[in-house]
Short mmCIF file of the N, C-alpha and C atoms (twelve columns), coordinates in Angstrom:
data_MODEL
# 
_entry.id   MODEL 
# 
loop_
_atom_site.group_PDB 
_atom_site.id 
_atom_site.type_symbol 
_atom_site.label_atom_id 
_atom_site.label_alt_id 
_atom_site.label_comp_id 
_atom_site.label_asym_id 
_atom_site.label_seq_id 
_atom_site.Cartn_x 
_atom_site.Cartn_y 
_atom_site.Cartn_z 
_atom_site.pdbx_PDB_model_num 
ATOM 1   N N  . MET A 1  113.974 114.505 144.951 1 
ATOM 2   C CA . MET A 1  114.719 113.290 145.173 1 
ATOM 3   C C  . MET A 1  116.187 113.570 144.844 1 
ATOM 4   N N  . ASP A 2  117.077 113.149 145.696 1 
ATOM 5   C CA . ASP A 2  118.509 113.389 145.555 1 
ATOM 6   C C  . ASP A 2  119.140 112.340 144.634 1 
ATOM 7   N N  . LYS A 3  119.744 112.792 143.540 1 
ATOM 8   C CA . LYS A 3  120.303 111.878 142.542 1 
ATOM 9   C C  . LYS A 3  121.406 110.993 143.131 1 
ATOM 10  N N  . THR A 4  122.238 111.550 143.990 1 
ATOM 11  C CA . THR A 4  123.326 110.775 144.588 1 
ATOM 12  C C  . THR A 4  122.783 109.622 145.425 1 
ATOM 13  N N  . ARG A 5  121.769 109.907 146.217 1 
ATOM 14  C CA . ARG A 5  121.191 108.853 147.065 1 
ATOM 15  C C  . ARG A 5  120.472 107.796 146.236 1 
ATOM 16  N N  . VAL A 6  119.833 108.225 145.170 1 
ATOM 17  C CA . VAL A 6  119.156 107.268 144.288 1 
ATOM 18  C C  . VAL A 6  120.185 106.337 143.651 1 
ATOM 19  N N  . LYS A 7  121.297 106.905 143.165 1 
ATOM 20  C CA . LYS A 7  122.341 106.076 142.557 1 
ATOM 21  C C  . LYS A 7  122.959 105.124 143.583 1 
ATOM 22  N N  . GLU A 8  123.119 105.583 144.816 1 
ATOM 23  C CA . GLU A 8  123.636 104.706 145.875 1 
ATOM 24  C C  . GLU A 8  122.670 103.554 146.142 1 
ATOM 25  N N  . ALA A 9  121.380 103.849 146.146 1 
ATOM 26  C CA . ALA A 9  120.371 102.806 146.362 1 
ATOM 27  C C  . ALA A 9  120.388 101.789 145.224 1 
ATOM 28  N N  . LEU A 10 120.494 102.280 143.993 1 
ATOM 29  C CA . LEU A 10 120.560 101.378 142.847 1 
ATOM 30  C C  . LEU A 10 121.832 100.525 142.899 1 
ATOM 31  N N  . SER A 11 122.939 101.129 143.276 1 
ATOM 32  C CA . SER A 11 124.201 100.387 143.401 1 
ATOM 33  C C  . SER A 11 124.105 99.318  144.487 1 
ATOM 34  N N  . THR A 12 123.423 99.640  145.574 1 
ATOM 35  C CA . THR A 12 123.218 98.663  146.647 1 
ATOM 36  C C  . THR A 12 122.411 97.471  146.140 1 
ATOM 37  N N  . ALA A 13 121.367 97.748  145.373 1 
ATOM 38  C CA . ALA A 13 120.547 96.667  144.811 1 
ATOM 39  C C  . ALA A 13 121.381 95.775  143.893 1 
ATOM 40  N N  . LEU A 14 122.228 96.391  143.071 1 
ATOM 41  C CA . LEU A 14 123.090 95.604  142.184 1 
ATOM 42  C C  . LEU A 14 124.079 94.754  142.975 1 
ATOM 43  N N  . MET A 15 124.667 95.347  143.999 1 
ATOM 44  C CA . MET A 15 125.631 94.630  144.816 1 
ATOM 45  C C  . MET A 15 124.970 93.421  145.494 1 
ATOM 46  N N  . LEU A 16 123.771 93.628  146.027 1 
ATOM 47  C CA . LEU A 16 123.056 92.527  146.669 1 
ATOM 48  C C  . LEU A 16 122.743 91.408  145.681 1 
ATOM 49  N N  . SER A 17 122.396 91.782  144.453 1 
ATOM 50  C CA . SER A 17 122.067 90.757  143.454 1 
ATOM 51  C C  . SER A 17 123.289 89.932  143.073 1 
ATOM 52  N N  . GLN A 18 124.463 90.527  143.155 1 
ATOM 53  C CA . GLN A 18 125.685 89.806  142.787 1 
ATOM 54  C C  . GLN A 18 126.082 88.768  143.835 1 
ATOM 55  N N  . ILE A 19 125.681 88.993  145.093 1 
ATOM 56  C CA . ILE A 19 126.074 88.047  146.137 1 
ATOM 57  C C  . ILE A 19 124.927 87.138  146.588 1 
ATOM 58  N N  . ALA A 20 123.725 87.394  146.103 1 
ATOM 59  C CA . ALA A 20 122.564 86.589  146.515 1 
ATOM 60  C C  . ALA A 20 122.634 85.194  145.898 1 
ATOM 61  N N  . SER A 21 122.281 84.202  146.690 1 
ATOM 62  C CA . SER A 21 122.252 82.831  146.179 1 
ATOM 63  C C  . SER A 21 120.821 82.302  146.063 1 
ATOM 64  N N  . LYS A 22 119.862 83.077  146.569 1 
ATOM 65  C CA . LYS A 22 118.457 82.705  146.430 1 
ATOM 66  C C  . LYS A 22 117.628 83.982  146.325 1 
ATOM 67  N N  . LYS A 23 116.333 83.835  146.126 1 
ATOM 68  C CA . LYS A 23 115.457 84.989  145.922 1 
ATOM 69  C C  . LYS A 23 115.205 85.732  147.223 1 
ATOM 70  N N  . HIS A 24 115.201 87.061  147.117 1 
ATOM 71  C CA . HIS A 24 114.912 87.928  148.254 1 
ATOM 72  C C  . HIS A 24 114.049 89.089  147.789 1 
ATOM 73  N N  . LYS A 25 113.275 89.616  148.711 1 
ATOM 74  C CA . LYS A 25 112.555 90.863  148.472 1 
ATOM 75  C C  . LYS A 25 112.953 91.776  149.625 1 
ATOM 76  N N  . VAL A 26 113.611 92.883  149.297 1 
ATOM 77  C CA . VAL A 26 114.099 93.797  150.321 1 
ATOM 78  C C  . VAL A 26 113.556 95.191  150.053 1 
ATOM 79  N N  . LYS A 27 113.564 96.004  151.078 1 
ATOM 80  C CA . LYS A 27 113.147 97.389  150.922 1 
ATOM 81  C C  . LYS A 27 114.384 98.260  151.111 1 
ATOM 82  N N  . ILE A 28 114.664 99.092  150.121 1 
ATOM 83  C CA . ILE A 28 115.827 99.967  150.147 1 
ATOM 84  C C  . ILE A 28 115.331 101.406 150.110 1 
ATOM 85  N N  . ASP A 29 115.833 102.227 151.045 1 
ATOM 86  C CA . ASP A 29 115.460 103.646 151.062 1 
ATOM 87  C C  . ASP A 29 115.743 104.275 149.705 1 
ATOM 88  N N  . TRP A 30 114.889 105.192 149.303 1 
ATOM 89  C CA . TRP A 30 114.961 105.931 148.040 1 
ATOM 90  C C  . TRP A 30 114.590 105.080 146.840 1 
ATOM 91  N N  . LEU A 31 114.332 103.793 147.053 1 
ATOM 92  C CA . LEU A 31 114.039 102.903 145.942 1 
ATOM 93  C C  . LEU A 31 112.763 102.111 146.162 1 
ATOM 94  N N  . GLY A 32 112.509 101.710 147.385 1 
ATOM 95  C CA . GLY A 32 111.332 100.913 147.694 1 
ATOM 96  C C  . GLY A 32 111.645 99.435  147.644 1 
ATOM 97  N N  . GLU A 33 110.650 98.635  147.256 1 
ATOM 98  C CA . GLU A 33 110.831 97.187  147.204 1 
ATOM 99  C C  . GLU A 33 111.710 96.796  146.023 1 
ATOM 100 N N  . VAL A 34 112.668 95.923  146.306 1 
ATOM 101 C CA . VAL A 34 113.584 95.435  145.283 1 
ATOM 102 C C  . VAL A 34 113.562 93.908  145.329 1 
ATOM 103 N N  . PHE A 35 113.430 93.301  144.168 1 
ATOM 104 C CA . PHE A 35 113.436 91.848  144.046 1 
ATOM 105 C C  . PHE A 35 114.824 91.424  143.580 1 
ATOM 106 N N  . ILE A 36 115.439 90.529  144.347 1 
ATOM 107 C CA . ILE A 36 116.825 90.152  144.097 1 
ATOM 108 C C  . ILE A 36 116.921 88.641  143.943 1 
ATOM 109 N N  . ASP A 37 117.688 88.221  142.969 1 
ATOM 110 C CA . ASP A 37 118.017 86.818  142.759 1 
ATOM 111 C C  . ASP A 37 119.464 86.779  142.282 1 
ATOM 112 N N  . ASN A 38 119.977 85.623  142.012 1 
ATOM 113 C CA . ASN A 38 121.357 85.484  141.573 1 
ATOM 114 C C  . ASN A 38 121.606 86.309  140.306 1 
ATOM 115 N N  . ASN A 39 122.356 87.392  140.429 1 
ATOM 116 C CA . ASN A 39 122.689 88.326  139.342 1 
ATOM 117 C C  . ASN A 39 121.464 88.959  138.678 1 
ATOM 118 N N  . TYR A 40 120.390 89.110  139.403 1 
ATOM 119 C CA . TYR A 40 119.186 89.764  138.887 1 
ATOM 120 C C  . TYR A 40 118.626 90.662  139.976 1 
ATOM 121 N N  . SER A 41 118.343 91.900  139.612 1 
ATOM 122 C CA . SER A 41 117.645 92.781  140.552 1 
ATOM 123 C C  . SER A 41 116.657 93.624  139.770 1 
ATOM 124 N N  . ALA A 42 115.516 93.866  140.387 1 
ATOM 125 C CA . ALA A 42 114.475 94.671  139.774 1 
ATOM 126 C C  . ALA A 42 113.727 95.398  140.877 1 
ATOM 127 N N  . TYR A 43 113.221 96.570  140.555 1 
ATOM 128 C CA . TYR A 43 112.465 97.359  141.520 1 
ATOM 129 C C  . TYR A 43 111.125 97.735  140.917 1 
ATOM 130 N N  . VAL A 44 110.189 98.092  141.780 1 
ATOM 131 C CA . VAL A 44 108.874 98.531  141.332 1 
ATOM 132 C C  . VAL A 44 108.886 100.053 141.319 1 
ATOM 133 N N  . SER A 45 108.664 100.640 140.152 1 
ATOM 134 C CA . SER A 45 108.683 102.094 140.025 1 
ATOM 135 C C  . SER A 45 107.422 102.704 140.629 1 
ATOM 136 N N  . ASP A 46 107.396 104.038 140.731 1 
ATOM 137 C CA . ASP A 46 106.221 104.737 141.255 1 
ATOM 138 C C  . ASP A 46 104.977 104.450 140.425 1 
ATOM 139 N N  . LYS A 47 105.168 104.143 139.154 1 
ATOM 140 C CA . LYS A 47 104.048 103.838 138.269 1 
ATOM 141 C C  . LYS A 47 103.601 102.383 138.386 1 
ATOM 142 N N  . GLY A 48 104.263 101.607 139.248 1 
ATOM 143 C CA . GLY A 48 103.892 100.214 139.454 1 
ATOM 144 C C  . GLY A 48 104.510 99.251  138.464 1 
ATOM 145 N N  . LYS A 49 105.496 99.709  137.718 1 
ATOM 146 C CA . LYS A 49 106.139 98.899  136.690 1 
ATOM 147 C C  . LYS A 49 107.390 98.229  137.260 1 
ATOM 148 N N  . LEU A 50 107.546 96.933  137.020 1 
ATOM 149 C CA . LEU A 50 108.733 96.207  137.447 1 
ATOM 150 C C  . LEU A 50 109.856 96.503  136.458 1 
ATOM 151 N N  . THR A 51 110.965 97.023  136.961 1 
ATOM 152 C CA . THR A 51 112.059 97.470  136.114 1 
ATOM 153 C C  . THR A 51 113.343 96.742  136.480 1 
ATOM 154 N N  . GLN A 52 113.947 96.061  135.503 1 
ATOM 155 C CA . GLN A 52 115.198 95.349  135.759 1 
ATOM 156 C C  . GLN A 52 116.348 96.341  135.814 1 
ATOM 157 N N  . LEU A 53 117.279 96.072  136.701 1 
ATOM 158 C CA . LEU A 53 118.425 96.945  136.910 1 
ATOM 159 C C  . LEU A 53 119.705 96.206  136.534 1 
ATOM 160 N N  . THR A 54 120.545 96.856  135.720 1 
ATOM 161 C CA . THR A 54 121.852 96.302  135.371 1 
ATOM 162 C C  . THR A 54 122.902 97.384  135.569 1 
ATOM 163 N N  . SER A 55 124.158 96.983  135.582 1 
ATOM 164 C CA . SER A 55 125.220 97.982  135.742 1 
ATOM 165 C C  . SER A 55 125.278 98.913  134.536 1 
ATOM 166 N N  . ALA A 56 124.834 98.451  133.380 1 
ATOM 167 C CA . ALA A 56 124.860 99.275  132.171 1 
ATOM 168 C C  . ALA A 56 123.776 100.349 132.164 1 
ATOM 169 N N  . ASN A 57 122.664 100.112 132.851 1 
ATOM 170 C CA . ASN A 57 121.563 101.079 132.790 1 
ATOM 171 C C  . ASN A 57 121.342 101.838 134.099 1 
ATOM 172 N N  . ILE A 58 122.301 101.820 135.003 1 
ATOM 173 C CA . ILE A 58 122.108 102.425 136.321 1 
ATOM 174 C C  . ILE A 58 121.876 103.938 136.236 1 
ATOM 175 N N  . ASP A 59 122.622 104.639 135.371 1 
ATOM 176 C CA . ASP A 59 122.433 106.089 135.243 1 
ATOM 177 C C  . ASP A 59 121.068 106.417 134.641 1 
ATOM 178 N N  . GLU A 60 120.680 105.649 133.636 1 
ATOM 179 C CA . GLU A 60 119.374 105.847 132.994 1 
ATOM 180 C C  . GLU A 60 118.236 105.619 133.989 1 
ATOM 181 N N  . LYS A 61 118.337 104.561 134.777 1 
ATOM 182 C CA . LYS A 61 117.281 104.248 135.743 1 
ATOM 183 C C  . LYS A 61 117.227 105.281 136.863 1 
ATOM 184 N N  . ALA A 62 118.376 105.842 137.247 1 
ATOM 185 C CA . ALA A 62 118.386 106.902 138.258 1 
ATOM 186 C C  . ALA A 62 117.621 108.117 137.747 1 
ATOM 187 N N  . GLU A 63 117.872 108.499 136.499 1 
ATOM 188 C CA . GLU A 63 117.157 109.635 135.903 1 
ATOM 189 C C  . GLU A 63 115.659 109.355 135.815 1 
ATOM 190 N N  . GLU A 64 115.292 108.138 135.412 1 
ATOM 191 C CA . GLU A 64 113.877 107.774 135.321 1 
ATOM 192 C C  . GLU A 64 113.194 107.858 136.684 1 
ATOM 193 N N  . LEU A 65 113.861 107.353 137.716 1 
ATOM 194 C CA . LEU A 65 113.283 107.394 139.062 1 
ATOM 195 C C  . LEU A 65 113.078 108.824 139.541 1 
ATOM 196 N N  . ILE A 66 114.047 109.672 139.303 1 
ATOM 197 C CA . ILE A 66 113.939 111.071 139.724 1 
ATOM 198 C C  . ILE A 66 112.803 111.750 138.971 1 
ATOM 199 N N  . HIS A 67 112.712 111.497 137.667 1 
ATOM 200 C CA . HIS A 67 111.642 112.091 136.856 1 
ATOM 201 C C  . HIS A 67 110.268 111.587 137.305 1 
ATOM 202 N N  . GLU A 68 110.138 110.272 137.528 1 
ATOM 203 C CA . GLU A 68 108.864 109.705 137.983 1 
ATOM 204 C C  . GLU A 68 108.462 110.262 139.338 1 
ATOM 205 N N  . SER A 69 109.432 110.394 140.222 1 
ATOM 206 C CA . SER A 69 109.152 110.911 141.556 1 
ATOM 207 C C  . SER A 69 108.645 112.345 141.483 1 
ATOM 208 N N  . PHE A 70 109.278 113.154 140.640 1 
ATOM 209 C CA . PHE A 70 108.853 114.542 140.471 1 
ATOM 210 C C  . PHE A 70 107.449 114.593 139.881 1 
ATOM 211 N N  . GLU A 71 107.206 113.786 138.856 1 
ATOM 212 C CA . GLU A 71 105.891 113.738 138.210 1 
ATOM 213 C C  . GLU A 71 104.812 113.303 139.202 1 
ATOM 214 N N  . PHE A 72 105.093 112.280 139.984 1 
ATOM 215 C CA . PHE A 72 104.162 111.770 140.991 1 
ATOM 216 C C  . PHE A 72 103.874 112.838 142.043 1 
ATOM 217 N N  . SER A 73 104.907 113.553 142.465 1 
ATOM 218 C CA . SER A 73 104.771 114.608 143.470 1 
ATOM 219 C C  . SER A 73 103.894 115.751 142.958 1 
ATOM 220 N N  . VAL A 74 104.100 116.152 141.710 1 
ATOM 221 C CA . VAL A 74 103.301 117.236 141.125 1 
ATOM 222 C C  . VAL A 74 101.838 116.820 141.033 1 
ATOM 223 N N  . LYS A 75 101.575 115.602 140.587 1 
ATOM 224 C CA . LYS A 75 100.191 115.127 140.479 1 
ATOM 225 C C  . LYS A 75 99.511  115.086 141.844 1 
ATOM 226 N N  . ARG A 76 100.253 114.659 142.870 1 
ATOM 227 C CA . ARG A 76 99.697  114.603 144.221 1 
ATOM 228 C C  . ARG A 76 99.364  116.010 144.718 1 
ATOM 229 N N  . ARG A 77 100.230 116.970 144.448 1 
ATOM 230 C CA . ARG A 77 99.979  118.353 144.880 1 
ATOM 231 C C  . ARG A 77 98.773  118.949 144.166 1 
ATOM 232 N N  . ILE A 78 98.611  118.631 142.896 1 
ATOM 233 C CA . ILE A 78 97.451  119.131 142.147 1 
ATOM 234 C C  . ILE A 78 96.170  118.561 142.745 1 
ATOM 235 N N  . LYS A 79 96.174  117.277 143.094 1 
ATOM 236 C CA . LYS A 79 94.994  116.672 143.722 1 
ATOM 237 C C  . LYS A 79 94.698  117.328 145.062 1 
ATOM 238 N N  . GLU A 80 95.743  117.609 145.839 1 
ATOM 239 C CA . GLU A 80 95.551  118.263 147.134 1 
ATOM 240 C C  . GLU A 80 94.949  119.650 146.958 1 
ATOM 241 N N  . LEU A 81 95.401  120.379 145.958 1 
ATOM 242 C CA . LEU A 81 94.869  121.721 145.710 1 
ATOM 243 C C  . LEU A 81 93.420  121.669 145.245 1 
ATOM 244 N N  . SER A 82 93.050  120.628 144.517 1 
ATOM 245 C CA . SER A 82 91.679  120.537 144.026 1 
ATOM 246 C C  . SER A 82 90.688  120.249 145.150 1 
ATOM 247 N N  . TYR A 83 91.168  119.729 146.285 1 
ATOM 248 C CA . TYR A 83 90.296  119.462 147.429 1 
ATOM 249 C C  . TYR A 83 90.126  120.677 148.323 1 
ATOM 250 N N  . ILE A 84 90.946  121.674 148.139 1 
ATOM 251 C CA . ILE A 84 90.878  122.873 148.998 1 
ATOM 252 C C  . ILE A 84 89.772  123.788 148.551 1 
# 
């Protein structure tokens, strides 16, 4: 997963939350489903956890997403190898 694209996706979610006047559920590449309301945005991580996004935690959440994606990918590959 590309860190720059993940940060851009997170920034897009934050920007949308700042201009939203009602609730929305959107799908953003590199991020998936994002729930947006007036100054609130949250995404569902690969582990199925709803995670709130703020401008203060954007770098931390980008790192978490990249780590989760890598972990998920490794687990999927191990399962594929066990079927061979």
